[in-house]
């Protein structure tokens, strides 16, 4: 049941997002779109309550409960970011706004961007870890909580891998490709130095 509910929440997230953006930019109903977009967190609340009820009713803690916690953590950390990103694209495509800025591709700016995304991942993992720990305490000694503990390690490994990727952009920043104008400009600077 929990797996189906996770899938329903994911589908519901995208349906509410599409409806909210369509209502905002096609029908120009801004207040209605805000209401639709504010329904997004209700999906996570429903999933949280359903998972707690499932555990309270004696369900053996399993991977689906761990997955539910990871899903809630991800949507808490990245949900608003995703909505804002898609809103910028919808405003451009449907509302005539200028195209949204792209994330930086090179140098320190890219490293800062990756660090911010990593901090979101840390936030999502913290939410998932807290939910998983609450589930462990909730189940107590009456059940096998090893699957919940294993999902705590999944959250920590994910943050670690994401952190290594973000760190790699700091240690080895990508450099912008040289264009034909750059060597000429550098040659001009070199001639000016002489």
CSV table of C-alpha atoms in Angstrom, one decimal:
chain,number,residue,atom,x,y,z
A,1,UNK,CA,0.0,0.0,0.0
A,2,UNK,CA,2.8,2.4,0.9
A,3,UNK,CA,4.5,1.9,-2.5
A,4,UNK,CA,1.3,2.8,-4.3
A,5,UNK,CA,0.9,5.8,-2.1
A,6,UNK,CA,4.4,7.0,-2.9
A,7,UNK,CA,3.7,6.6,-6.6
A,8,UNK,CA,0.3,8.4,-6.2
A,9,UNK,CA,2.1,11.3,-4.4
A,10,UNK,CA,4.7,11.6,-7.1
A,11,UNK,CA,2.0,11.6,-9.8
A,12,UNK,CA,-0.1,14.0,-7.7
A,13,UNK,CA,2.9,16.3,-7.4
A,14,UNK,CA,3.4,16.7,-11.1
A,15,UNK,CA,-0.4,16.9,-11.8
A,16,UNK,CA,-0.8,19.7,-9.2
A,17,UNK,CA,2.3,21.4,-10.6
A,18,UNK,CA,1.0,21.3,-14.2
A,19,UNK,CA,-2.4,22.4,-13.2
A,20,UNK,CA,-1.1,25.2,-11.1
A,21,UNK,CA,1.2,26.5,-13.9
A,22,UNK,CA,-1.5,26.1,-16.5
A,23,UNK,CA,-4.1,28.0,-14.5
A,24,UNK,CA,-1.5,30.7,-13.8
A,25,UNK,CA,-0.3,31.3,-17.3
A,26,UNK,CA,-3.1,30.1,-19.6
A,27,UNK,CA,-6.2,31.2,-17.6
A,28,UNK,CA,-4.4,34.1,-15.7
A,29,UNK,CA,-5.9,32.9,-12.4
A,30,UNK,CA,-3.0,33.7,-10.1
A,31,UNK,CA,-4.9,33.0,-6.8
A,32,UNK,CA,-6.2,29.7,-7.9
A,33,UNK,CA,-2.7,28.7,-9.1
A,34,UNK,CA,-1.3,29.6,-5.6
A,35,UNK,CA,-4.0,27.4,-4.0
A,36,UNK,CA,-3.1,24.5,-6.3
A,37,UNK,CA,0.6,24.9,-5.6
A,38,UNK,CA,0.0,25.1,-1.9
A,39,UNK,CA,-1.7,21.7,-2.0
A,40,UNK,CA,1.7,20.1,-2.8
A,41,UNK,CA,2.8,19.8,0.9
A,42,UNK,CA,-0.6,18.1,1.7
A,43,UNK,CA,0.6,15.1,-0.4
A,44,UNK,CA,3.7,14.6,1.8
A,45,UNK,CA,1.5,15.0,4.9
A,46,UNK,CA,-0.8,12.3,3.6
A,47,UNK,CA,2.1,10.0,2.9
A,48,UNK,CA,3.6,10.7,6.4
A,49,UNK,CA,0.3,10.0,8.1
A,50,UNK,CA,-0.4,6.8,6.0
A,51,UNK,CA,3.1,5.5,6.9
A,52,UNK,CA,2.6,6.1,10.6
A,53,UNK,CA,-0.8,4.5,10.5
A,54,UNK,CA,0.6,1.5,8.7
A,55,UNK,CA,3.3,1.1,11.3
A,56,UNK,CA,0.8,1.6,14.2
A,57,UNK,CA,-1.4,-1.1,12.7
A,58,UNK,CA,1.4,-3.6,13.2
A,59,UNK,CA,3.0,-3.6,9.7
A,60,UNK,CA,6.5,-4.9,9.8
A,61,UNK,CA,8.9,-2.0,9.0
A,62,UNK,CA,10.2,-2.5,5.5
A,63,UNK,CA,11.9,-0.9,2.6
A,64,UNK,CA,8.7,0.9,1.6
A,65,UNK,CA,8.6,2.8,4.9
A,66,UNK,CA,12.2,3.8,4.3
A,67,UNK,CA,11.5,4.9,0.8
A,68,UNK,CA,8.6,7.0,2.0
A,69,UNK,CA,10.9,8.9,4.4
A,70,UNK,CA,13.4,9.5,1.6
A,71,UNK,CA,10.7,10.7,-0.7
A,72,UNK,CA,9.4,13.1,1.9
A,73,UNK,CA,12.9,14.4,2.6
A,74,UNK,CA,13.6,14.9,-1.1
A,75,UNK,CA,10.3,16.8,-1.7
A,76,UNK,CA,10.8,19.0,1.4
A,77,UNK,CA,14.3,20.0,0.2
A,78,UNK,CA,13.9,20.1,-3.5
A,79,UNK,CA,10.1,20.6,-4.0
A,80,UNK,CA,10.1,24.4,-3.9
A,81,UNK,CA,13.3,24.6,-6.0
A,82,UNK,CA,11.7,22.4,-8.7
A,83,UNK,CA,8.5,24.4,-8.6
A,84,UNK,CA,10.4,27.7,-8.9
A,85,UNK,CA,12.5,26.3,-11.8
A,86,UNK,CA,9.5,25.1,-13.7
A,87,UNK,CA,7.6,28.3,-13.0
A,88,UNK,CA,10.4,30.3,-14.6
A,89,UNK,CA,10.2,28.1,-17.7
A,90,UNK,CA,6.4,28.3,-17.8
A,91,UNK,CA,6.5,32.1,-17.4
A,92,UNK,CA,8.9,32.2,-20.4
A,93,UNK,CA,7.0,29.8,-22.6
A,94,UNK,CA,3.4,30.7,-21.7
A,95,UNK,CA,3.6,34.1,-20.2
A,96,UNK,CA,6.1,36.0,-22.4
A,97,UNK,CA,8.7,36.5,-19.7
A,98,UNK,CA,12.4,36.4,-20.5
A,99,UNK,CA,14.1,33.0,-20.4
A,100,UNK,CA,15.1,32.1,-16.9
A,101,UNK,CA,18.8,32.3,-16.1
A,102,UNK,CA,20.7,29.0,-16.6
A,103,UNK,CA,22.9,27.7,-13.8
A,104,UNK,CA,26.5,28.7,-14.2
A,105,UNK,CA,28.6,26.2,-16.1
A,106,UNK,CA,32.2,27.1,-15.2
A,107,UNK,CA,34.5,28.2,-12.4
A,108,UNK,CA,33.7,29.3,-8.9
A,109,UNK,CA,30.1,30.2,-9.8
A,110,UNK,CA,29.4,26.5,-10.8
A,111,UNK,CA,31.1,25.4,-7.6
A,112,UNK,CA,28.8,27.7,-5.5
A,113,UNK,CA,25.8,26.4,-7.4
A,114,UNK,CA,26.8,22.8,-6.7
A,115,UNK,CA,27.4,23.6,-3.0
A,116,UNK,CA,23.9,25.1,-2.7
A,117,UNK,CA,22.4,22.0,-4.2
A,118,UNK,CA,24.5,19.8,-1.9
A,119,UNK,CA,23.1,21.8,1.1
A,120,UNK,CA,19.6,21.1,-0.2
A,121,UNK,CA,20.6,17.4,-0.2
A,122,UNK,CA,21.8,17.7,3.4
A,123,UNK,CA,18.5,19.3,4.3
A,124,UNK,CA,16.5,16.5,2.6
A,125,UNK,CA,18.7,13.8,4.2
A,126,UNK,CA,18.2,15.5,7.6
A,127,UNK,CA,14.4,15.3,7.2
A,128,UNK,CA,14.6,11.7,6.1
A,129,UNK,CA,16.9,10.7,8.9
A,130,UNK,CA,14.6,12.4,11.5
A,131,UNK,CA,11.6,10.6,10.1
A,132,UNK,CA,13.4,7.3,10.0
A,133,UNK,CA,14.6,7.8,13.6
A,134,UNK,CA,11.0,8.7,14.7
A,135,UNK,CA,9.8,5.5,13.0
A,136,UNK,CA,12.5,3.4,14.8
A,137,UNK,CA,11.5,4.9,18.2
A,138,UNK,CA,7.8,4.4,17.3
A,139,UNK,CA,8.3,0.7,16.5
A,140,UNK,CA,10.6,0.3,19.4
A,141,UNK,CA,11.7,-3.2,20.5
A,142,UNK,CA,8.5,-4.8,19.2
A,143,UNK,CA,9.7,-5.0,15.5
A,144,UNK,CA,12.7,-5.4,13.3
A,145,UNK,CA,13.9,-1.9,12.4
A,146,UNK,CA,17.0,-3.0,10.4
A,147,UNK,CA,15.4,-1.9,7.1
A,148,UNK,CA,14.8,1.6,8.6
A,149,UNK,CA,18.4,1.7,9.8
A,150,UNK,CA,19.6,0.7,6.3
A,151,UNK,CA,17.7,3.6,4.8
A,152,UNK,CA,19.4,6.0,7.2
A,153,UNK,CA,22.7,4.8,5.7
A,154,UNK,CA,21.3,5.3,2.2
A,155,UNK,CA,20.5,8.9,3.1
A,156,UNK,CA,24.0,9.4,4.5
A,157,UNK,CA,25.7,7.8,1.6
A,158,UNK,CA,23.7,9.9,-0.8
A,159,UNK,CA,24.8,13.1,0.9
A,160,UNK,CA,28.4,11.9,0.9
A,161,UNK,CA,28.3,11.1,-2.8
A,162,UNK,CA,26.6,14.4,-3.6
A,163,UNK,CA,29.2,16.2,-1.4
A,164,UNK,CA,32.1,14.6,-3.3
A,165,UNK,CA,30.6,15.7,-6.6
A,166,UNK,CA,30.1,19.3,-5.3
A,167,UNK,CA,33.7,19.2,-3.9
A,168,UNK,CA,35.1,18.1,-7.2
A,169,UNK,CA,33.7,21.3,-8.8
A,170,UNK,CA,35.6,23.3,-6.1
A,171,UNK,CA,38.9,21.4,-6.4
A,172,UNK,CA,38.8,21.0,-10.2
A,173,UNK,CA,36.6,23.8,-11.5
A,174,UNK,CA,35.7,23.5,-15.2
A,175,UNK,CA,37.1,26.3,-17.3
A,176,UNK,CA,35.2,28.0,-20.0
A,177,UNK,CA,36.3,27.0,-23.5
A,178,UNK,CA,38.5,29.5,-25.3
A,179,UNK,CA,36.9,31.3,-28.1
A,180,UNK,CA,38.6,32.9,-31.0
A,181,UNK,CA,38.3,36.3,-29.3
A,182,UNK,CA,40.0,35.3,-26.1
A,183,UNK,CA,43.5,34.5,-27.6
A,184,UNK,CA,43.3,37.8,-29.6
A,185,UNK,CA,42.5,39.6,-26.4
A,186,UNK,CA,45.3,37.9,-24.5
A,187,UNK,CA,47.7,38.7,-27.3
A,188,UNK,CA,46.7,42.3,-27.1
A,189,UNK,CA,47.3,42.3,-23.4
A,190,UNK,CA,50.7,40.7,-23.9
A,191,UNK,CA,51.6,43.4,-26.5
A,192,UNK,CA,50.5,46.1,-24.2
A,193,UNK,CA,52.8,44.8,-21.5
A,194,UNK,CA,55.9,45.0,-23.8
